[in-house]
Short mmCIF file of C-alpha atoms in Angstrom, two decimals:
data_model
loop_
_atom_site.label_atom_id
_atom_site.label_comp_id
_atom_site.label_asym_id
_atom_site.label_seq_id
_atom_site.Cartn_x
_atom_site.Cartn_y
_atom_site.Cartn_z
CA MET N 53 111.28 139.87 87.49
CA ILE N 54 111.38 140.82 91.12
CA GLU N 55 112.46 138.95 94.16
CA VAL N 56 110.58 139.28 97.41
CA VAL N 57 111.53 138.01 100.83
CA LEU N 58 108.91 136.52 103.08
CA ASN N 59 109.61 136.03 106.74
CA ASP N 60 107.37 134.52 109.34
CA ARG N 61 109.65 135.37 112.26
CA LEU N 62 109.51 131.80 113.47
CA GLY N 63 112.29 130.46 111.33
CA LYS N 64 110.85 130.45 107.83
CA LYS N 65 112.50 132.93 105.57
CA VAL N 66 111.84 132.47 101.90
CA ARG N 67 113.08 134.31 98.82
CA VAL N 68 110.75 134.06 95.89
CA LYS N 69 111.32 135.18 92.31
CA CYS N 70 108.22 136.38 90.56
CA ASN N 71 106.92 138.80 87.97
CA ASP N 72 105.48 142.08 89.05
CA ASP N 73 102.26 141.29 87.26
CA ASP N 74 101.72 138.10 89.23
CA THR N 75 98.88 138.22 91.68
CA ILE N 76 99.20 137.69 95.41
CA GLY N 77 97.47 134.37 94.92
CA ASP N 78 100.23 133.26 92.54
CA LEU N 79 102.82 134.43 95.01
CA LYS N 80 101.15 132.34 97.68
CA LYS N 81 101.33 129.31 95.42
CA LEU N 82 105.03 129.86 94.87
CA VAL N 83 105.61 130.27 98.58
CA ALA N 84 103.58 127.16 99.28
CA ALA N 85 105.73 125.21 96.85
CA GLN N 86 108.82 126.34 98.67
CA THR N 87 107.72 126.06 102.25
CA GLY N 88 105.39 123.11 102.09
CA THR N 89 102.32 124.71 103.65
CA ARG N 90 99.15 124.85 101.68
CA ALA N 91 98.61 127.95 99.58
CA ASP N 92 95.26 128.74 101.13
CA LYS N 93 96.72 128.63 104.61
CA ILE N 94 99.14 131.42 103.92
CA ARG N 95 98.48 135.03 104.67
CA ILE N 96 100.78 137.74 103.37
CA GLN N 97 100.78 140.96 105.32
CA LYS N 98 102.65 144.17 105.64
CA TRP N 99 102.07 145.50 109.15
CA TYR N 100 98.29 145.32 109.41
CA THR N 101 97.53 145.31 105.71
CA ILE N 102 96.47 141.87 104.61
CA TYR N 103 97.00 141.55 100.89
CA LYS N 104 94.12 140.18 98.88
CA ASP N 105 94.59 137.30 96.46
CA HIS N 106 93.45 138.90 93.25
CA ILE N 107 95.57 142.06 93.28
CA THR N 108 98.82 142.09 91.35
CA LEU N 109 102.12 142.76 93.07
CA LYS N 110 102.59 145.89 91.07
CA ASP N 111 99.32 147.30 92.31
CA CYS N 112 100.24 146.37 95.86
CA GLU N 113 103.41 148.40 95.33
CA ILE N 114 105.62 145.46 96.16
CA HIS N 115 109.04 146.13 94.70
CA ASP N 116 112.17 144.13 94.25
CA GLY N 117 113.83 143.08 97.48
CA MET N 118 110.91 144.06 99.65
CA GLY N 119 110.24 142.09 102.79
CA LEU N 120 106.77 140.79 103.53
CA GLU N 121 105.35 139.16 106.59
CA LEU N 122 104.23 135.61 106.39
CA TYR N 123 101.33 134.55 108.56
CA TYR N 124 99.09 131.56 108.59
CA ASN N 125 95.37 131.22 108.56
CA MET U 262 85.74 125.02 130.59
CA ALA U 263 83.57 125.62 127.62
CA ASN U 264 86.24 124.48 125.26
CA ARG U 265 87.34 121.34 126.97
CA THR U 266 86.42 118.06 125.43
CA ASP U 267 83.94 115.95 127.30
CA PRO U 268 86.03 113.96 129.80
CA ALA U 269 84.12 110.80 128.97
CA ALA U 270 84.93 111.13 125.30
CA LYS U 271 87.22 108.62 123.66
CA SER U 272 90.38 109.73 122.01
CA ILE U 273 90.29 109.65 118.25
CA ARG U 274 93.32 108.53 116.30
CA GLY U 275 95.35 108.75 119.45
CA THR U 276 94.53 112.30 120.35
CA ASN U 277 91.94 114.62 121.78
CA PRO U 278 89.17 114.66 119.20
CA GLN U 279 89.27 118.39 118.98
CA ASN U 280 92.83 118.18 117.73
CA LEU U 281 91.55 116.89 114.44
CA VAL U 282 91.00 120.51 113.66
CA GLU U 283 94.29 122.28 113.57
CA LYS U 284 95.40 124.85 116.08
CA ILE U 285 94.86 128.06 114.18
CA LEU U 286 91.41 127.11 113.00
CA ARG U 287 90.52 125.84 116.44
CA SER U 288 91.41 129.15 118.07
CA LYS U 289 89.44 130.98 115.42
CA ILE U 290 86.40 128.87 116.21
CA TYR U 291 86.72 129.45 119.94
CA GLN U 292 86.79 133.19 119.40
CA ASN U 293 83.83 133.15 117.08
CA THR U 294 80.57 134.70 118.33
CA TYR U 295 78.42 131.92 116.94
CA TRP U 296 80.40 129.45 118.97
CA LYS U 297 80.24 131.52 122.11
CA GLU U 298 76.58 132.34 121.93
CA GLN U 299 74.90 129.41 120.27
CA CYS U 300 77.15 126.50 120.87
CA PHE U 301 77.45 126.89 124.60
CA GLY U 302 76.23 123.89 126.54
CA LEU U 303 74.86 122.05 123.54
CA THR U 304 73.94 118.40 123.89
CA ALA U 305 73.27 115.91 121.17
CA GLU U 306 69.57 116.77 121.05
CA THR U 307 69.93 120.52 121.03
CA LEU U 308 72.69 120.15 118.49
CA VAL U 309 70.17 118.66 116.09
CA ASP U 310 68.05 121.79 116.38
CA LYS U 311 71.01 123.97 115.59
CA ALA U 312 71.97 121.75 112.70
CA MET U 313 68.51 122.04 111.23
CA GLU U 314 68.95 125.80 111.11
CA LEU U 315 72.06 125.54 108.96
CA ASP U 316 71.74 126.92 105.51
CA HIS U 317 75.20 126.67 104.05
CA LEU U 318 78.39 124.75 104.47
CA GLY U 319 81.95 125.87 104.14
CA GLY U 320 85.26 126.38 105.82
CA THR U 321 86.66 129.78 106.64
CA TYR U 322 86.07 132.93 104.70
CA GLY U 323 87.15 136.51 104.51
CA GLY U 324 90.45 138.23 105.03
CA ASN U 325 90.74 137.17 108.65
CA ARG U 326 89.33 133.72 108.01
CA LYS U 327 86.11 133.65 109.92
CA PRO U 328 84.70 130.17 110.45
CA THR U 329 81.21 129.31 109.27
CA PRO U 330 78.51 127.99 111.61
CA PHE U 331 78.94 124.64 109.90
CA MET U 332 82.52 124.57 111.14
CA CYS U 333 81.45 125.51 114.63
CA LEU U 334 78.93 122.69 114.74
CA VAL U 335 81.50 120.19 113.52
CA MET U 336 83.74 121.35 116.31
CA LYS U 337 80.92 121.00 118.79
CA MET U 338 80.27 117.45 117.67
CA LEU U 339 83.93 116.67 118.11
CA GLN U 340 83.73 118.12 121.56
CA ILE U 341 80.68 116.28 122.84
CA GLN U 342 81.28 113.19 120.72
CA PRO U 343 77.79 111.84 120.09
CA GLU U 344 77.37 108.11 119.71
CA LYS U 345 77.63 106.33 116.43
CA GLU U 346 73.90 105.63 116.29
CA ILE U 347 73.14 109.30 116.55
CA VAL U 348 75.57 110.15 113.80
CA ILE U 349 74.08 107.48 111.59
CA GLU U 350 70.66 108.92 112.26
CA PHE U 351 71.95 112.26 111.09
CA ILE U 352 73.14 110.65 107.91
CA LYS U 353 70.06 108.60 107.29
CA ASN U 354 67.57 111.42 107.73
CA GLU U 355 66.17 112.54 104.42
CA ASP U 356 64.55 115.81 105.35
CA TYR U 357 67.40 118.06 106.29
CA LYS U 358 70.27 117.91 103.83
CA TYR U 359 72.64 120.03 105.89
CA VAL U 360 72.15 117.75 108.88
CA ARG U 361 73.03 114.90 106.56
CA VAL U 362 76.18 116.54 105.36
CA LEU U 363 77.14 117.47 108.91
CA GLY U 364 76.79 113.86 110.00
CA ALA U 365 78.72 112.67 106.98
CA PHE U 366 81.53 115.10 107.68
CA TYR U 367 81.75 114.06 111.29
CA LEU U 368 81.78 110.40 110.36
CA ARG U 369 84.51 111.01 107.83
CA LEU U 370 86.61 112.61 110.54
CA THR U 371 86.02 110.09 113.26
CA GLY U 372 84.80 106.84 111.76
CA THR U 373 86.71 103.74 110.75
CA ASP U 374 87.51 103.12 107.10
CA VAL U 375 84.83 100.54 106.58
CA ASP U 376 82.21 102.71 108.26
CA VAL U 377 83.17 105.68 106.16
CA TYR U 378 82.64 103.82 102.91
CA ARG U 379 79.61 101.97 104.08
CA TYR U 380 77.65 104.96 105.28
CA LEU U 381 78.85 107.62 102.90
CA GLU U 382 78.47 105.79 99.64
CA PRO U 383 74.67 105.61 99.75
CA LEU U 384 74.74 109.39 99.88
CA TYR U 385 76.06 109.40 96.34
CA ASN U 386 72.46 109.03 95.27
CA ASP U 387 71.43 112.28 96.83
CA TYR U 388 71.39 114.99 94.19
CA ARG U 389 70.11 117.88 96.19
CA LYS U 390 71.65 121.29 95.89
CA LEU U 391 73.75 122.80 98.61
CA ARG U 392 75.06 126.26 99.21
CA ARG U 393 78.76 126.49 99.88
CA LYS U 394 80.64 129.49 101.16
CA LEU U 395 83.98 130.04 99.49
CA ALA U 396 87.09 131.58 100.97
CA ASP U 397 86.34 134.99 99.53
CA GLY U 398 82.93 135.10 101.16
CA GLN U 399 80.84 134.34 98.11
CA PHE U 400 78.40 131.50 97.83
CA THR U 401 78.56 128.83 95.22
CA LEU U 402 76.33 125.97 94.20
CA THR U 403 77.25 122.41 94.91
CA HIS U 404 75.43 119.13 95.42
CA VAL U 405 75.34 116.53 98.15
CA ASP U 406 76.97 113.88 96.02
CA GLU U 407 79.75 116.27 95.02
CA VAL U 408 80.48 116.96 98.64
CA ILE U 409 80.51 113.25 99.46
CA ASP U 410 82.85 112.63 96.56
CA GLU U 411 85.16 115.28 97.90
CA LEU U 412 85.08 113.68 101.32
CA LEU U 413 85.88 110.27 99.96
CA THR U 414 88.53 111.16 97.43
CA LYS U 415 90.30 114.32 98.51
CA ASP U 416 92.24 114.75 101.67
CA TYR U 417 91.26 118.31 102.43
CA SER U 418 87.82 119.76 102.74
CA CYS U 419 86.30 122.82 104.37
CA ASP U 420 89.70 123.87 105.67
CA ILE U 421 90.13 120.67 107.66
CA ALA U 422 92.69 118.08 106.75
CA LEU U 423 90.73 114.85 106.54
CA PRO U 424 92.32 111.82 108.16
CA ARG U 425 93.59 109.17 105.79
CA VAL U 426 91.30 106.30 104.97
CA LYS U 427 92.43 103.22 103.12
CA ARG U 428 91.64 103.03 99.42
CA ARG U 429 88.53 101.19 98.51
CA TRP U 430 90.25 98.50 96.53
CA ASN U 431 92.47 97.82 99.53
CA LEU U 432 89.48 97.14 101.66
CA GLU U 433 87.91 95.05 98.91
CA SER U 434 90.97 92.90 98.61
CA LEU U 435 90.98 92.46 102.36
CA GLY U 436 87.42 91.33 102.10
CA SER U 437 86.03 93.93 104.48
CA LEU U 438 83.98 95.55 101.76
CA GLU U 439 82.16 94.35 98.74
CA PRO U 440 83.00 95.73 95.33
CA ARG U 441 81.18 98.90 94.63
CA ARG U 442 77.83 98.65 92.99
CA SER U 443 76.75 101.92 91.56
CA ALA U 444 73.07 102.71 91.64
CA LEU U 445 73.42 103.78 88.03
CA GLU U 446 74.81 100.47 86.91
CA GLU U 447 71.51 99.23 85.57
CA ASP U 448 71.06 102.44 83.65
CA PHE U 449 74.45 102.03 82.03
CA GLU U 450 73.71 98.48 81.06
CA GLU U 451 70.44 99.49 79.52
CA GLU U 452 72.08 102.19 77.51
CA GLU U 453 74.73 99.86 76.30
CA GLU U 454 72.10 97.35 75.25
CA LYS U 455 70.35 100.03 73.30
CA GLU U 456 73.49 101.04 71.50
CA ASP U 457 74.19 97.43 70.69
CA ASN U 458 71.01 97.35 68.73
CA ASP U 459 71.38 100.73 67.09
CA GLN U 460 74.92 100.81 65.87
CA PRO U 461 77.12 98.45 63.89
CA ALA U 462 79.41 95.98 65.47
CA ASP U 463 82.87 97.26 64.66
CA GLU U 464 82.57 100.59 66.21
CA LEU U 465 81.10 98.96 69.24
CA GLU U 466 83.88 96.45 69.37
CA ASP U 467 86.45 99.13 69.25
CA ARG U 468 84.63 100.88 71.97
CA ALA U 469 84.39 97.66 73.84
CA TYR U 470 88.06 97.16 74.04
CA GLU U 471 88.60 100.81 74.64
CA LYS U 472 86.29 100.42 77.55
CA ASP U 473 87.95 97.31 78.82
CA TYR U 474 91.25 98.89 78.39
CA TYR U 475 90.95 102.35 79.79
CA ARG U 476 89.12 101.25 82.81
CA GLY U 477 89.28 104.56 84.54
CA ARG U 478 87.14 106.36 82.03
CA SER U 479 83.42 106.26 82.30
CA PRO U 480 81.58 104.51 79.50
CA THR U 481 79.34 107.47 78.75
CA ARG U 482 82.27 109.74 78.30
CA GLU U 483 83.94 107.38 75.88
CA ARG U 484 80.78 106.92 73.95
CA GLU U 485 80.27 110.62 73.69
CA ARG U 486 83.78 111.10 72.53
CA ASP U 487 83.37 108.46 69.88
CA ARG U 488 80.08 109.84 68.86
CA ARG U 489 81.50 113.29 68.54
CA ARG U 490 84.42 112.08 66.54
CA ASP U 491 82.35 109.98 64.25
CA SER U 492 79.54 112.46 63.83
CA HIS U 493 82.00 114.93 62.43
CA ARG U 494 83.08 112.39 59.87
CA HIS U 495 79.52 111.66 59.07
CA ARG U 496 78.72 115.25 58.37
CA ASP U 497 81.71 115.88 56.16
CA ARG U 498 80.67 113.54 53.44
CA ASP U 499 77.70 113.88 51.25
CA TYR U 500 75.60 111.22 52.67
CA ASP U 501 75.05 109.07 49.69
CA ARG U 502 74.53 105.54 50.71
CA ASP U 503 74.35 103.98 47.32
CA TYR U 504 77.55 105.51 46.16
CA ASP U 505 79.34 104.33 49.21
CA ARG U 506 77.95 100.87 49.11
CA ASP U 507 79.04 100.39 45.53
CA TYR U 508 82.37 101.91 46.22
CA ASP U 509 82.97 99.86 49.25
CA ARG U 510 82.13 96.60 47.66
CA ASP U 511 85.18 96.97 45.48
CA ARG U 512 87.50 97.50 48.34
CA ASP U 513 90.01 95.06 49.52
CA ARG U 514 90.23 93.48 52.86
CA ASP U 515 93.70 94.94 53.11
CA ARG U 516 92.44 98.41 52.67
CA ASP U 517 90.18 97.71 55.59
CA ARG U 518 93.15 96.82 57.62
CA ASP U 519 95.13 99.86 56.63
CA ARG U 520 92.23 102.02 57.45
CA ASP U 521 91.95 100.44 60.80
CA ARG U 522 95.55 101.00 61.50
CA GLU U 523 95.42 104.60 60.48
CA ARG U 524 92.38 105.27 62.46
CA ASP U 525 93.87 103.63 65.46
CA ARG U 526 96.98 105.65 65.00
CA ASP U 527 94.82 108.73 65.08
CA ARG U 528 93.36 107.51 68.27
CA TYR U 529 96.82 106.94 69.63
CA ARG U 530 97.70 110.49 68.95
CA LEU U 531 94.73 111.69 70.90
CA ARG U 532 95.79 109.37 73.67
CA GLU U 533 99.31 110.75 73.64
CA GLU U 534 98.06 114.16 74.33
CA LYS U 535 96.39 112.81 77.35
CA ASP U 536 99.66 111.22 78.31
CA TYR U 537 98.72 107.60 78.32
CA GLY U 538 102.24 106.32 78.04
CA ARG U 539 103.98 104.35 75.42
CA GLU U 540 103.53 100.87 76.80
CA ARG U 541 99.83 101.20 76.40
CA GLU U 542 100.26 102.01 72.76
CA GLY U 543 102.40 98.99 72.21
CA ARG U 544 99.95 96.84 74.04
CA GLU U 545 97.04 98.30 72.13
CA ARG U 546 98.76 97.58 68.87
CA ASP U 547 99.29 93.99 69.90
CA ARG U 548 95.77 93.73 70.95
CA ARG U 549 94.51 95.19 67.77
CA ASP U 550 96.64 92.84 65.74
CA ARG U 551 95.31 89.97 67.69
CA ASP U 552 91.78 91.05 67.30
CA ARG U 553 92.04 91.86 63.71
CA ASP U 554 90.92 88.47 62.55
CA ARG U 555 87.78 89.34 64.44
CA GLY U 556 87.56 85.90 65.78
CA ARG U 557 87.79 86.92 69.34
CA ARG U 558 85.69 89.93 70.06
CA ARG U 559 84.65 90.11 73.63
CA SER U 560 81.64 91.25 75.57
CA ARG U 561 78.67 92.47 73.68
CA SER U 562 79.83 91.69 70.21
CA ARG U 563 79.65 87.95 70.42
CA SER U 564 76.35 87.83 68.67
CA ARG U 565 77.48 90.13 65.90
CA SER U 566 77.70 88.88 62.37
CA ARG U 567 81.21 88.74 61.06
CA SER U 568 82.91 90.84 58.45
CA LYS U 569 81.36 89.38 55.36
CA ASP U 570 77.88 89.98 56.56
CA ARG U 571 78.70 93.39 57.79
CA LYS U 572 78.81 94.87 54.37
CA ASP U 573 75.17 94.05 53.91
CA TYR U 574 74.29 95.05 57.37
CA ASP U 575 73.90 98.70 56.95
CA GLY U 576 76.30 99.46 54.19
CA GLY U 577 76.70 103.15 53.97
CA ASP U 578 75.90 103.91 57.52
CA TYR U 579 78.39 101.45 58.83
CA ARG U 580 81.14 102.51 56.53
CA LYS U 581 80.60 106.09 57.36
CA ARG U 582 81.08 105.74 60.98
CA HIS U 583 83.62 103.04 60.93
CA ALA U 584 86.31 104.84 59.00
CA ARG U 585 86.94 107.00 55.99
CA SER U 586 84.97 105.23 53.34
CA SER U 587 84.68 107.40 50.23
CA ALA U 588 87.42 108.78 48.07
CA SER U 589 87.54 112.50 48.72
CA PRO U 590 87.41 112.40 52.46
CA ARG U 591 89.90 109.63 52.26
CA ARG U 592 92.26 111.95 50.47
CA HIS U 593 91.72 114.47 53.19
CA GLY U 594 92.36 111.69 55.55
CA ASP U 595 95.58 110.88 53.78
CA GLY U 596 96.68 114.45 53.96
CA HIS U 597 95.72 114.45 57.55
CA GLU U 598 97.73 111.35 58.21
CA ASP U 599 100.73 112.80 56.49
CA ASP U 600 100.55 115.82 58.67
CA GLU U 601 100.51 113.69 61.74
CA PRO U 602 104.12 112.68 61.84
CA LYS U 603 105.04 116.21 60.89
CA LYS U 604 102.89 117.59 63.64
CA LYS U 605 104.44 115.22 66.09
CA LYS U 606 107.85 116.43 65.11
CA GLU U 607 106.85 120.04 65.34
CA LYS U 608 105.41 119.49 68.73
CA LYS U 609 108.61 117.87 69.90
CA GLU U 610 110.68 120.66 68.46
CA LYS U 611 108.53 123.21 70.13
CA LYS U 612 109.01 121.44 73.38
CA GLU U 613 112.73 121.58 72.83
CA LYS U 614 112.58 125.32 72.31
CA LYS U 615 110.36 125.67 75.35
CA ASP U 616 108.14 128.68 75.35
CA ASP U 617 107.82 128.46 79.10
CA GLY U 618 111.40 129.43 79.66
CA THR U 619 112.53 126.24 81.29
CA ASP U 620 115.63 126.13 79.15
CA HIS U 621 116.95 129.44 80.32
CA PRO U 622 120.75 129.48 80.62
CA ASP U 623 120.63 130.55 84.24
CA PRO U 624 119.82 127.37 86.15
CA GLU U 625 118.03 129.18 88.94
CA ILE U 626 115.69 130.89 86.55
CA ALA U 627 115.15 127.69 84.63
CA GLU U 628 114.26 125.97 87.88
CA ALA U 629 111.89 128.75 88.86
CA ASN U 630 110.25 128.60 85.46
CA LYS U 631 109.77 124.89 85.75
CA LEU U 632 107.95 125.39 89.02
CA ARG U 633 105.84 128.12 87.55
CA ALA U 634 104.90 125.98 84.62
CA ALA U 635 103.88 123.26 87.02
CA LEU U 636 101.66 125.71 88.87
CA GLY U 637 100.21 127.08 85.67
CA LEU U 638 101.87 130.46 85.75
CA LYS U 639 103.62 132.27 82.96
CA PRO U 640 107.42 132.24 82.92
CA LEU U 641 109.51 134.91 84.56
CA LYS U 642 110.13 138.08 82.65
CA VAL U 643 113.85 138.40 82.90
#
């Protein structure tokens, strides 16, 4: 189980617990449940890399405690 | 200049009509090349030409969420705000299905509740295929009536949050709309008439009050379910009419009743899985008790002969489908019934143990697991 931090730099900072074999799409659903935006409106980035929905967190090399950027579509 | 709404346009739902599309999507559309090149200076007439060239519908796609031309044209319509007659012409035209869907979408965004239902419901009869672009850029197949259903029932479509419209039954109770008449209603009635003549009364009667009762479900689905359930019973036994008829003639009325109860209990169990709630069960039981004297069957069964005649009606056939009629399957049935309460208990126990981790000692993790289960994800690996 890992915990990632998502920050949109506009006031929303969210800590989400997830498995490392969850996909980015699942992570978006969890974030959507916590923040209240729709899952398909969320974009998770790291600098200019936009993460795709079907890749697992492990393959994206997202580790425990890592911070991700939260953007919106 | 190019992006300003027509100054003569009315405000929709209290705001600039273009604000129906939210900010991020709006900016994406303004920056889109299709918008800049093709949608510049469009009027209602030239818009029709552009709409006829459409070949797919959809919201945004790709990693950076590019809008589709369909989206751009919707935005253009919101900007120039064509008159209602023009929009209705879009909807009524039969030749170009994408123009139709474009008009329907625009009306859904801007029209009043009554208008929405009145003009969009006839489109339920349109079964043509449409191409829809998904968020990952791939195309999928959909149909006009599916899209209309989505517009009327969901509150989000093609990446635009649809404004709220009142529920249909609200408008019906207000008297602004008439109750919905489906174009398939006559077909349903015909099919039900046919089944009346083909199959014995009891099964029908049960179906009848199932139908009355679970109003939400469509009649064809129920019928198929019953048919599936009963066909399996039919196949299990050696189909030997004579044997069954002789056997059945010896049976008691009471056995009939017990069988009914057991079968209904079986049905209840199926219902439970679908989470129909306990009050319904209680009510069904009352209903069944009331109806058991078969004096008061409703709807189509009024003309049916009563129980005594039924044995002669179509002896083996009827028995087969009605309930477990011969000995060996009955024994299976008994075994099956015995397992039921056990199964129920097992199921409850399993729920207590919770394989989705919602009973984890750490409350935070239990909470997270509950959310994950609600979303359909596996529990956390601690």
